[in-house]
Coordinates of C-alpha atoms and ligand atoms in Angstrom, one line a residue:
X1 CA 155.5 -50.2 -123.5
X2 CA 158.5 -49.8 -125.7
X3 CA 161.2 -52.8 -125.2
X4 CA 163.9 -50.8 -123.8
X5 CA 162.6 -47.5 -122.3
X6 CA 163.0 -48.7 -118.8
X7 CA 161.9 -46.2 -115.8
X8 CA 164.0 -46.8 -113.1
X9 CA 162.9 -45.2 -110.0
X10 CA 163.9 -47.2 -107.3
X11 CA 166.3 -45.6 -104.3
X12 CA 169.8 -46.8 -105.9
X13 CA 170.7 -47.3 -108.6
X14 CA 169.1 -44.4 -110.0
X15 CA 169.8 -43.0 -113.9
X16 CA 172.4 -42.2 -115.5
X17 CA 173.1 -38.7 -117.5
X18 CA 173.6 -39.3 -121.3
X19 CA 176.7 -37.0 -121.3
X20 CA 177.7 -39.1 -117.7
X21 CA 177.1 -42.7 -119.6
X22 CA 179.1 -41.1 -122.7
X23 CA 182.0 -40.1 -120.3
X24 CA 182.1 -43.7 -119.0
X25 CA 182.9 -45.0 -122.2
X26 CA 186.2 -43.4 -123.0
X27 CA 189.2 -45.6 -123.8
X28 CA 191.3 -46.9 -120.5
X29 CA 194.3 -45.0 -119.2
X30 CA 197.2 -45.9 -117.4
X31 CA 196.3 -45.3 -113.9
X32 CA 199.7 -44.1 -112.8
X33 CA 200.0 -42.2 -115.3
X34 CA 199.5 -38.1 -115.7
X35 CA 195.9 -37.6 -117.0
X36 CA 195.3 -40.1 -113.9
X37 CA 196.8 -37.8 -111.8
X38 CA 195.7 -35.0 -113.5
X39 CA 191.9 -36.3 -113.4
X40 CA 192.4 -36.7 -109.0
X41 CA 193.3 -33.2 -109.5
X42 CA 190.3 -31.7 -110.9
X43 CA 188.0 -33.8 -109.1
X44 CA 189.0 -33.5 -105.8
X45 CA 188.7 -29.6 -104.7
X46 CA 184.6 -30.7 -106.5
X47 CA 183.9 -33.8 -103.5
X48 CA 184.3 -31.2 -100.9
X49 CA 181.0 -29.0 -101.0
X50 CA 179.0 -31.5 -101.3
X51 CA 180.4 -33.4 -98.2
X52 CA 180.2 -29.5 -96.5
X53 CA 183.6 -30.2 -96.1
X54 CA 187.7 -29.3 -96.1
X55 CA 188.3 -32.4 -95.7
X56 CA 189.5 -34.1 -98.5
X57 CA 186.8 -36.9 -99.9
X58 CA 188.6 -40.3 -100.5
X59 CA 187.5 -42.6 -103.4
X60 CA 187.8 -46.4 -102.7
X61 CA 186.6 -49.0 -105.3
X62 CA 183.7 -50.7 -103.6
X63 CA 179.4 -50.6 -103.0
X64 CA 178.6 -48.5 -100.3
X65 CA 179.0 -51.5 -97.9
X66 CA 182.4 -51.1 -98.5
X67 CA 182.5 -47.3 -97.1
X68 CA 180.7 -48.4 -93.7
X69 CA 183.0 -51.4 -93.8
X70 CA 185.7 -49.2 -93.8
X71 CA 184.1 -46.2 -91.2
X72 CA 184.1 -49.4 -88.6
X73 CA 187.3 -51.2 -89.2
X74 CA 189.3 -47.7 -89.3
X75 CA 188.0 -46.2 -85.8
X76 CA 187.2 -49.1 -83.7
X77 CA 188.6 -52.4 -82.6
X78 CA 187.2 -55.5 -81.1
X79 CA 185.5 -54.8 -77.4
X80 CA 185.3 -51.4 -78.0
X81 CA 181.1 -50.3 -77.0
X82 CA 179.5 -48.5 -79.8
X83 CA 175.9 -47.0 -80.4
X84 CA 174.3 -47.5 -83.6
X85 CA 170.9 -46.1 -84.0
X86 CA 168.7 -48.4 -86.4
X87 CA 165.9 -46.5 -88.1
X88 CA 165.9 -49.6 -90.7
X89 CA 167.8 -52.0 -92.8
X90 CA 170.6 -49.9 -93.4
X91 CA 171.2 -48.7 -90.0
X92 CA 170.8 -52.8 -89.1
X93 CA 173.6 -53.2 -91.5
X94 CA 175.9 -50.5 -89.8
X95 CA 175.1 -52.9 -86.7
X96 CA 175.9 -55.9 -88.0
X97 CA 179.1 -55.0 -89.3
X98 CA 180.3 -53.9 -85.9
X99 CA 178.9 -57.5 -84.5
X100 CA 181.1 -59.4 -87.0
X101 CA 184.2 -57.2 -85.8
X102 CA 183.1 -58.1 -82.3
X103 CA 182.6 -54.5 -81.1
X104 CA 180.3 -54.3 -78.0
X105 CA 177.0 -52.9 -80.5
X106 CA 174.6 -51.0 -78.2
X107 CA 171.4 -50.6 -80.2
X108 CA 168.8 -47.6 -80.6
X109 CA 166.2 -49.5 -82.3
X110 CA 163.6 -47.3 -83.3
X111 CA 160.1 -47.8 -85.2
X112 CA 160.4 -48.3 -88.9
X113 CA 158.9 -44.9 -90.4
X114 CA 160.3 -43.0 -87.6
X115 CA 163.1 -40.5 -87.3
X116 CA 165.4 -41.0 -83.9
X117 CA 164.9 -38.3 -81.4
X118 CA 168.1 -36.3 -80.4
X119 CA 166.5 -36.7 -76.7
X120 CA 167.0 -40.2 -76.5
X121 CA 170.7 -40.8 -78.0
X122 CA 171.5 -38.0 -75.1
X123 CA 169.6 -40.6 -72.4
X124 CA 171.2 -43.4 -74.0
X125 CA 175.0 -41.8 -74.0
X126 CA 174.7 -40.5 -70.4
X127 CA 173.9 -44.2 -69.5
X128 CA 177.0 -45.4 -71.4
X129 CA 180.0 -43.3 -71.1
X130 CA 182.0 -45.5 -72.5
X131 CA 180.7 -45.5 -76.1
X132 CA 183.4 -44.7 -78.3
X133 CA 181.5 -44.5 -81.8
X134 CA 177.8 -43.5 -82.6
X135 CA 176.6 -44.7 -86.3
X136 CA 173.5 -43.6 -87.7
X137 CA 172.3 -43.4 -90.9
X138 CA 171.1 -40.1 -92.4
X139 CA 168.4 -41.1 -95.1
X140 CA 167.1 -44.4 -94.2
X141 CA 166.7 -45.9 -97.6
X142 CA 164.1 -48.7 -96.1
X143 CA 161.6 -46.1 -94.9
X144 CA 162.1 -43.0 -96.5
X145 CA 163.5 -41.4 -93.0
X146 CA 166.0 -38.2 -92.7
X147 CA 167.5 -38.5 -89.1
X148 CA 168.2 -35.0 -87.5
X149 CA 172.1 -35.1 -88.6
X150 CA 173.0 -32.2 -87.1
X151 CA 171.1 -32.4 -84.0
X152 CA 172.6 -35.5 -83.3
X153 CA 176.1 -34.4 -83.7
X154 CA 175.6 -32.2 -81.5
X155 CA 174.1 -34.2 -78.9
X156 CA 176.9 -37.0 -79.5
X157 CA 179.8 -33.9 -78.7
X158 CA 177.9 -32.1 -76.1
X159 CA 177.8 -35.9 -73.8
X160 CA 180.5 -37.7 -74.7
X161 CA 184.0 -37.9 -76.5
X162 CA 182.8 -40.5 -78.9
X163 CA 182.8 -39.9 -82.9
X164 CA 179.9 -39.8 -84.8
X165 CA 179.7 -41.2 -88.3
X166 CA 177.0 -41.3 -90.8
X167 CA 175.7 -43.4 -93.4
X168 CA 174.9 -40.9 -96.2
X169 CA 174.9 -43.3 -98.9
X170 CA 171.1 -42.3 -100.5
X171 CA 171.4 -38.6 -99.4
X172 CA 174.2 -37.3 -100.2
X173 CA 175.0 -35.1 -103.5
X174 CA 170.5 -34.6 -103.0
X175 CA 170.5 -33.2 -99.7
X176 CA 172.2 -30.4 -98.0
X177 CA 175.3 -31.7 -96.1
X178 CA 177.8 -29.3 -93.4
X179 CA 180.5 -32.0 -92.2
X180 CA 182.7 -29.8 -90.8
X181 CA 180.2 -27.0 -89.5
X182 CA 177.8 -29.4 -87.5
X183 CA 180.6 -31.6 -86.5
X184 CA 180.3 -35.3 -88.2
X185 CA 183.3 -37.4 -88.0
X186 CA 182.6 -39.5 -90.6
X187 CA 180.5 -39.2 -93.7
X188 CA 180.4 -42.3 -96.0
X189 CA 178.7 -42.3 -99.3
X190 CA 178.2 -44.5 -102.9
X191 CA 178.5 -43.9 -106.7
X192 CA 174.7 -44.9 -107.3
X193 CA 172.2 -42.8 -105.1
X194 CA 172.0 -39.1 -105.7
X195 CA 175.8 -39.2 -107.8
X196 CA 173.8 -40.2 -110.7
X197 CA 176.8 -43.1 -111.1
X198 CA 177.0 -46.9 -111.3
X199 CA 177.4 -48.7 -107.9
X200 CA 181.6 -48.9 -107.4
X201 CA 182.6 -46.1 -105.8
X202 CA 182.1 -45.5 -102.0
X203 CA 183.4 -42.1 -100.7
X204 CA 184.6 -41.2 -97.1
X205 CA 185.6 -38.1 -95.8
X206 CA 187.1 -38.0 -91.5
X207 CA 187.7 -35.2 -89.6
X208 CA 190.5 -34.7 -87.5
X209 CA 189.7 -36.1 -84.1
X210 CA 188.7 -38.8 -86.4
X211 CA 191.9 -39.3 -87.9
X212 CA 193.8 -38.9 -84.5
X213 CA 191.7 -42.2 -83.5
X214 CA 192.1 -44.0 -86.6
X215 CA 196.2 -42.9 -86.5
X216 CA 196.2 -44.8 -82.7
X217 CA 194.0 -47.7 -83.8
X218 CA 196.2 -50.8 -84.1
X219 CA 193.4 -53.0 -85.4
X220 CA 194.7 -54.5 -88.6
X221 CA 193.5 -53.8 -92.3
X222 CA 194.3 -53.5 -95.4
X223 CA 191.7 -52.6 -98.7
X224 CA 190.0 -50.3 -96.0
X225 CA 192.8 -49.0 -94.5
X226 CA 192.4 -45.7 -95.0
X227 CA 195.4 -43.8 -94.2
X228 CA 196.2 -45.3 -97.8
X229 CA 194.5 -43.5 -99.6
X230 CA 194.4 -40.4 -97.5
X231 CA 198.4 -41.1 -98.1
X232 CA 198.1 -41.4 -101.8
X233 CA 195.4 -39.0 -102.5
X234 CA 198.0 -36.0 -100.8
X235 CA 199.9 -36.9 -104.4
X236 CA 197.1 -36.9 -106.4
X237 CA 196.7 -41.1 -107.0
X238 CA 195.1 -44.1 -105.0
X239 CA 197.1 -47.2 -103.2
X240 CA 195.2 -49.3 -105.8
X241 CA 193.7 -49.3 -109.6
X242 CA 190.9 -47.4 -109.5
X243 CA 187.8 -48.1 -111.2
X244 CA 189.0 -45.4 -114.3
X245 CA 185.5 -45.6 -116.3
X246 CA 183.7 -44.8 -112.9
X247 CA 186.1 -41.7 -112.4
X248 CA 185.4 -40.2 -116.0
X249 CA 181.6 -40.5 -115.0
X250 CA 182.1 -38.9 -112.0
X251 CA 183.9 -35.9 -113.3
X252 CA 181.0 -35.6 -115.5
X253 CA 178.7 -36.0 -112.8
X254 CA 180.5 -32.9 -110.7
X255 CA 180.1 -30.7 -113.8
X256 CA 176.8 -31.2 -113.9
X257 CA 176.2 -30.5 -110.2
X258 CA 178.6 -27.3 -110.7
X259 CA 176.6 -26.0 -113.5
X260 CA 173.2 -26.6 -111.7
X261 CA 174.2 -25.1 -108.6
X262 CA 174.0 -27.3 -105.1
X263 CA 171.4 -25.0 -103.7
X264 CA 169.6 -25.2 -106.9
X265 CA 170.0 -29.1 -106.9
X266 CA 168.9 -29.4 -103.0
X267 CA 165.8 -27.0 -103.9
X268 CA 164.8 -29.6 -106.6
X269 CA 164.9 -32.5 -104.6
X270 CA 162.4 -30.8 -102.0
X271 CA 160.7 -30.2 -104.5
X272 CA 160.3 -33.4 -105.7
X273 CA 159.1 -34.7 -102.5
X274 CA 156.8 -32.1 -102.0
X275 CA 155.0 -33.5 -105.2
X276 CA 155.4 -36.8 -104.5
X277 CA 154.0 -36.3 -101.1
X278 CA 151.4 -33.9 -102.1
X279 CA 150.1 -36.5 -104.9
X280 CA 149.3 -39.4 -102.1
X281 CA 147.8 -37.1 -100.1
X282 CA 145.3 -36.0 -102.7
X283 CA 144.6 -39.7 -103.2
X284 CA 144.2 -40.2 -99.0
X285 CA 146.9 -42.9 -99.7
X286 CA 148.8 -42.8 -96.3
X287 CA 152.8 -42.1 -96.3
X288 CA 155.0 -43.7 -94.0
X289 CA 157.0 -40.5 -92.9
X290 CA 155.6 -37.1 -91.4
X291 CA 156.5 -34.2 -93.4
X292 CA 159.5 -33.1 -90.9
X293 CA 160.8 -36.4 -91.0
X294 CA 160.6 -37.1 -94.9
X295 CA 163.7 -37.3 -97.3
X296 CA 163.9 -35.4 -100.3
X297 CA 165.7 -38.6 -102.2
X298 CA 162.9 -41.2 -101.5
X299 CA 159.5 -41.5 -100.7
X300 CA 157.8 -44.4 -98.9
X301 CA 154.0 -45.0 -99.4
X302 CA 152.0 -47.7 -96.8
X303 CA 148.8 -48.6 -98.9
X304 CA 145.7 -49.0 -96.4
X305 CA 143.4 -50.7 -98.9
X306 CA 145.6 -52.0 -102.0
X307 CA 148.2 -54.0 -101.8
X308 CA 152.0 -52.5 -103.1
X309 CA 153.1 -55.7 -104.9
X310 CA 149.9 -55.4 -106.9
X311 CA 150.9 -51.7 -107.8
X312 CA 154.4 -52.4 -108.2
X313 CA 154.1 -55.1 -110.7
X314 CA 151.4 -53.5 -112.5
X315 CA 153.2 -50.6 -113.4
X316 CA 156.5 -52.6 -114.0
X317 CA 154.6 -54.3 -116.8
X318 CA 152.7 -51.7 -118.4
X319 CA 155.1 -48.5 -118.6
X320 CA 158.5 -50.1 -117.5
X321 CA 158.3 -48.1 -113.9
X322 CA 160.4 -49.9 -111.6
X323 CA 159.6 -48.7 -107.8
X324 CA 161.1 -50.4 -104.9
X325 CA 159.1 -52.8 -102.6
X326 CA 159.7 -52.8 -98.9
X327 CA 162.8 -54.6 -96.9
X328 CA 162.8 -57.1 -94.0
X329 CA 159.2 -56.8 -92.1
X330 CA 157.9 -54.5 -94.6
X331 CA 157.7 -56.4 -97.3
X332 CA 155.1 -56.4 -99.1
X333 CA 153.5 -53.0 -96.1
X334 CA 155.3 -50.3 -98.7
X335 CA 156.2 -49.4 -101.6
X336 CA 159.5 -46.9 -101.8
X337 CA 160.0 -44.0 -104.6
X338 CA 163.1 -43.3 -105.7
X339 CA 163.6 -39.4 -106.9
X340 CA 167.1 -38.4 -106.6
X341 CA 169.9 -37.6 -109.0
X342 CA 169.7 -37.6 -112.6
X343 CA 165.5 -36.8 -111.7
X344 CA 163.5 -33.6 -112.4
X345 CA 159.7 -32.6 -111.7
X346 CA 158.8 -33.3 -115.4
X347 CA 159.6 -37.2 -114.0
X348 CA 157.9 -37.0 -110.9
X349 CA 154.3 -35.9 -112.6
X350 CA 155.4 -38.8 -115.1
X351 CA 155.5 -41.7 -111.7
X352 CA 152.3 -40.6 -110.4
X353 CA 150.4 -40.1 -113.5
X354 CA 151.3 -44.1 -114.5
X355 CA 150.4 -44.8 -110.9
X356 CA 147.6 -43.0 -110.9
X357 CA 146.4 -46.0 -113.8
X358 CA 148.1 -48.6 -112.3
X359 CA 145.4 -48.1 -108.9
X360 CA 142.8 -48.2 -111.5
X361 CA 144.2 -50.9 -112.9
X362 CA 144.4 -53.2 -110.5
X363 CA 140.7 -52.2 -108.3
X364 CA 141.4 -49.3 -106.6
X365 CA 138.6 -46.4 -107.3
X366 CA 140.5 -43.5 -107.6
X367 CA 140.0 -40.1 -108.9
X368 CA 142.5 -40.1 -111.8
X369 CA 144.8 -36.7 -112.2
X370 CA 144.3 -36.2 -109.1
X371 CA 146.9 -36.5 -107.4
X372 CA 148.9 -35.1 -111.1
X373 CA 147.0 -32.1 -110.3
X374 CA 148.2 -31.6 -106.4
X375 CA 152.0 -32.2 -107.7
X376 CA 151.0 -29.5 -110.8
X377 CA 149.9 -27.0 -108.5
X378 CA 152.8 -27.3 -105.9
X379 CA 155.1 -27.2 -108.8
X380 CA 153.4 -23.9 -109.9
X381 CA 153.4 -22.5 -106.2
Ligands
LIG1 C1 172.4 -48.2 -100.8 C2 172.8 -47.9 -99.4 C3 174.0 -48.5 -98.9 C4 175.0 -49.2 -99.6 O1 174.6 -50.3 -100.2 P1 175.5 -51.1 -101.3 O2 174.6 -52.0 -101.9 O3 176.6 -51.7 -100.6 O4 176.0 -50.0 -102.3 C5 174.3 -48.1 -97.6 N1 173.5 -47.3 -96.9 C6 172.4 -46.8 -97.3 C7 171.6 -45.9 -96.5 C8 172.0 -47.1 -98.6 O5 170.8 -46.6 -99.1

C-alpha cells in the first residue's frame, strides 16, 4: 500500500476533484468586497437545478447539522406537534433536535433497512391533525435507504396543512431532486456528500408557504435565522463571513456538475449501485435494502457469515479502502459503501475487486472476480 494513496469511500466525506482542491487554495478575498459579490452571483442561478428548484439555495457556514438545526428553529416553536419519520440515525437526529427545542416529536420509527411507506404517514397524520411539520430524511445515510420523497409530499399536502422538510444531506447533487414540482418545503443539504466538498457548508432552500410560516414564527434565533440570509443573498452577500475557500470549491464543483450534465451525473450514480449491488449478489452476500428502496449514493451490506469489522479493517490496512461500519445498533451487523460525488464505475470495480481479497483474506471462501465480473457485465449492459 503506498503511504498516502488513501481510498476514501465512506458516505461523507467523500473525495475531492483535483481542479475542486486546486480552487480551494486561492488567496483570501475581502468578503464584502465585489469578486465576493460577484462569486454569489455566478453561483447562485447553478444551486437551483439541483435542489429542482426557483427557489433560491442559501449557503450558511455550518455541517449539515447546522442545516436541520436551522429547518427546526425557523418553522417551529416550543409545543408545536411534529412528525419525524426515523428510518435511522439521521432521521433520530432530526428527532432529537426538535426534543431539545421542546417541540411535541411524534415518531414514525421504522425498521432499520426499511424505507417508510406513504400509507402509514397518511394513518399517522389523519390521527394527528395537529401536526404542523413532518421531517424525514431522504437517503438514510445509516442504512443505505431512499424514502419515497415525492410520495410523501404528497401524502403530507393531500391530509394536512403541515410542511414537509427533508434531510437531503447524502443525496443531494447524486440523486434526482424536484422541490418545487413534488412539493417539499424544505430541502437541507451539506458541502461533503455528493458536492464533492469539505464538510462547512450546509444549504437550505424554503418554499413559500414555508416562508409565510417562518415570517410569523416569533421563536427567537440568530446564526440560523434565515430570513438573514435570504435578506442578504437578494444583494448578492451573506449576514456573516462566509467560509471563502469552501465557496471557490464550490464553484468549481458546479462546473463540473454543468459540464457532466445532472441527468448524466444521476445515471452514473444508478449505475454505481447497480454494480455495487450486482457484485454482492454474485457473492450471495445479503444487502440490507431491496432494490426499490436502495440509494444510488450508498450501499449497505449485512454479512451472514463474516464479520464487517473483520472486512473493514482488512481492507483499511492492505489497500488504504476506508468503508464505513454501521451506527447505533448496527454496529458491527453492516458495513456501508460510500459511491457518490467525485466517484466513477472505474472506482467501484476497484472497491469490490480489493474486497473481493479482503473476504479471502480474512476466511471467507469466495469465488474471486466474481462479483468484479457481475459489476463488469452490468457496466457493459
Ligand atoms: C452527513 C449527514 C448529515 C449531517 O451531518 P454533519 O456531520 O452535521 O455534516 C445529516 N443528515 C444526513 C442524512 C447525513 O448523511
Amino acid at each position: 500500500m503506498l503511504p498516502d494513496q488513501q481510498l476514501l469511500r465512506i458516505p461523507g466525506p467523500s473525495p475531492i476533484p483535483p481542479s475542486v482542491q486546486r480552487a480551494m487554495g486561492k488567496p483570501m478575498i475581502g468578503h464584502r468586497g465585489q469578486e465576493t459579490k460577484e462569486l454569489l452571483q455566478r453561483i447562485k442561478p447553478k444551486l437551483k437545478p439541483i435542489f429542482g428548484t426557483q427557489q433560491d439555495v442559501l449557503i450558511i457556514t455550518g455541517s449539515g447539522t447546522a442545516g436541520l438545526e436551522t429547518a427546526v428553529v425557523n418553522t417551529v416553536k416550543p409545543g408545536d406537534e411534529v412528525l419525524v419519520i426515523v428510518t435511522g440515525s439521521f432521521g433520530d437526529r432530526f428527532a432529537k433536535i426538535c426534543t431539545e427545542y421542546q417541540i411535541k416529536t411524534h415518531r414514525l420509527d421504522i425498521k432499520w433497512g426499511k424505507s417508510v411507506s406513504p400509507g402509514s404517514v397518511e394513518a399517522y397524520l389523519k390521527e394527528h391533525p395537529s401536526i404542523k411539520a413532518v421531517f424525514s430524511t431522504y437517503c438514510e445515510t445509516s442504512t443505505g435507504v431512499m424514502n419515497p420523497i415525492e410520495e410523501l409530499a404528497t401524502v403530507v399536502h393531500n391530509h394536512s396543512d403541515a410542511l414537509f422538510i427533508v434531510d437531503g444531506v447524502s443525496c443531494i447533487g447524486g440523486v434526482e431532486t424536484k422541490m418545487d414540482e413534488w412539493g417539499i418545503d424544505i430541502l437541507v443539504t451539506g458541502s461533503q456528500k455528493a458536492l464533492m466538498l469539505p464538510a462547512g457548508l450546509t444549504f437550505v432552500s424554503a418554499s413559500n408557504r414555508a416562508w409565510k410560516v417562518m415570517d410569523a414564527n416569533e421563536r427567537p434565533r440568530f446564526y440560523l435565522d434565515l430570513k438573514k440570509y435570504q435578506d442578504n443573498l437578494v444583494n448578492d452577500a451573506t449576514p456573516f463571513t462566509p467560509a471563502l475557500s469552501l465557496l471557490f470549491g464550490l464553484e468549481q464543483v458546479l462546473k463540473l456538475l454543468e459540464e457532466e450534465g445532472l441527468e448524466q451525473v444521476y445515471t452514473r450514480h444508478q449505475l454505481m449501485k447497480n454494480m455495487t449491488r450486482a457484485a454482492f449478489r454474485a457473492h450471495d452476500i445479503p444487502l440490507l435494502t431491496s432494490d426499490d428502496s436502495a440509494s444510488s449514493t450508498i450501499t449497505a451490506i449485512k454479512p451472514a457469515d463474516f464479520q464487517a469489522e473483520d472486512l473493514r479493517s482488512m481492507i483499511k490496512k492492505e489497500f488504504g479502502l476506508e468503508v464505513a461500519g454501521g451506527q447505533q445498533h448496527m454496529k458491527g451487523e453492516i458495513f456501508r459503501i460510500g459511491h457518490m460525488g467525485y466517484c466513477s464505475p472505474a472506482d467501484v470495480l476497484q472497491i469490490i475487486g480489493i474486497i473481493e481479497i479482503g473476504l479471502q483474506k480474512i476466511g471467507k471462501a469466495i469465488d474471486l472476480g466474481k462479483g468484479t465480473r457481475a459489476a463488469q457485465e452490468l457496466y457493459i449492459g
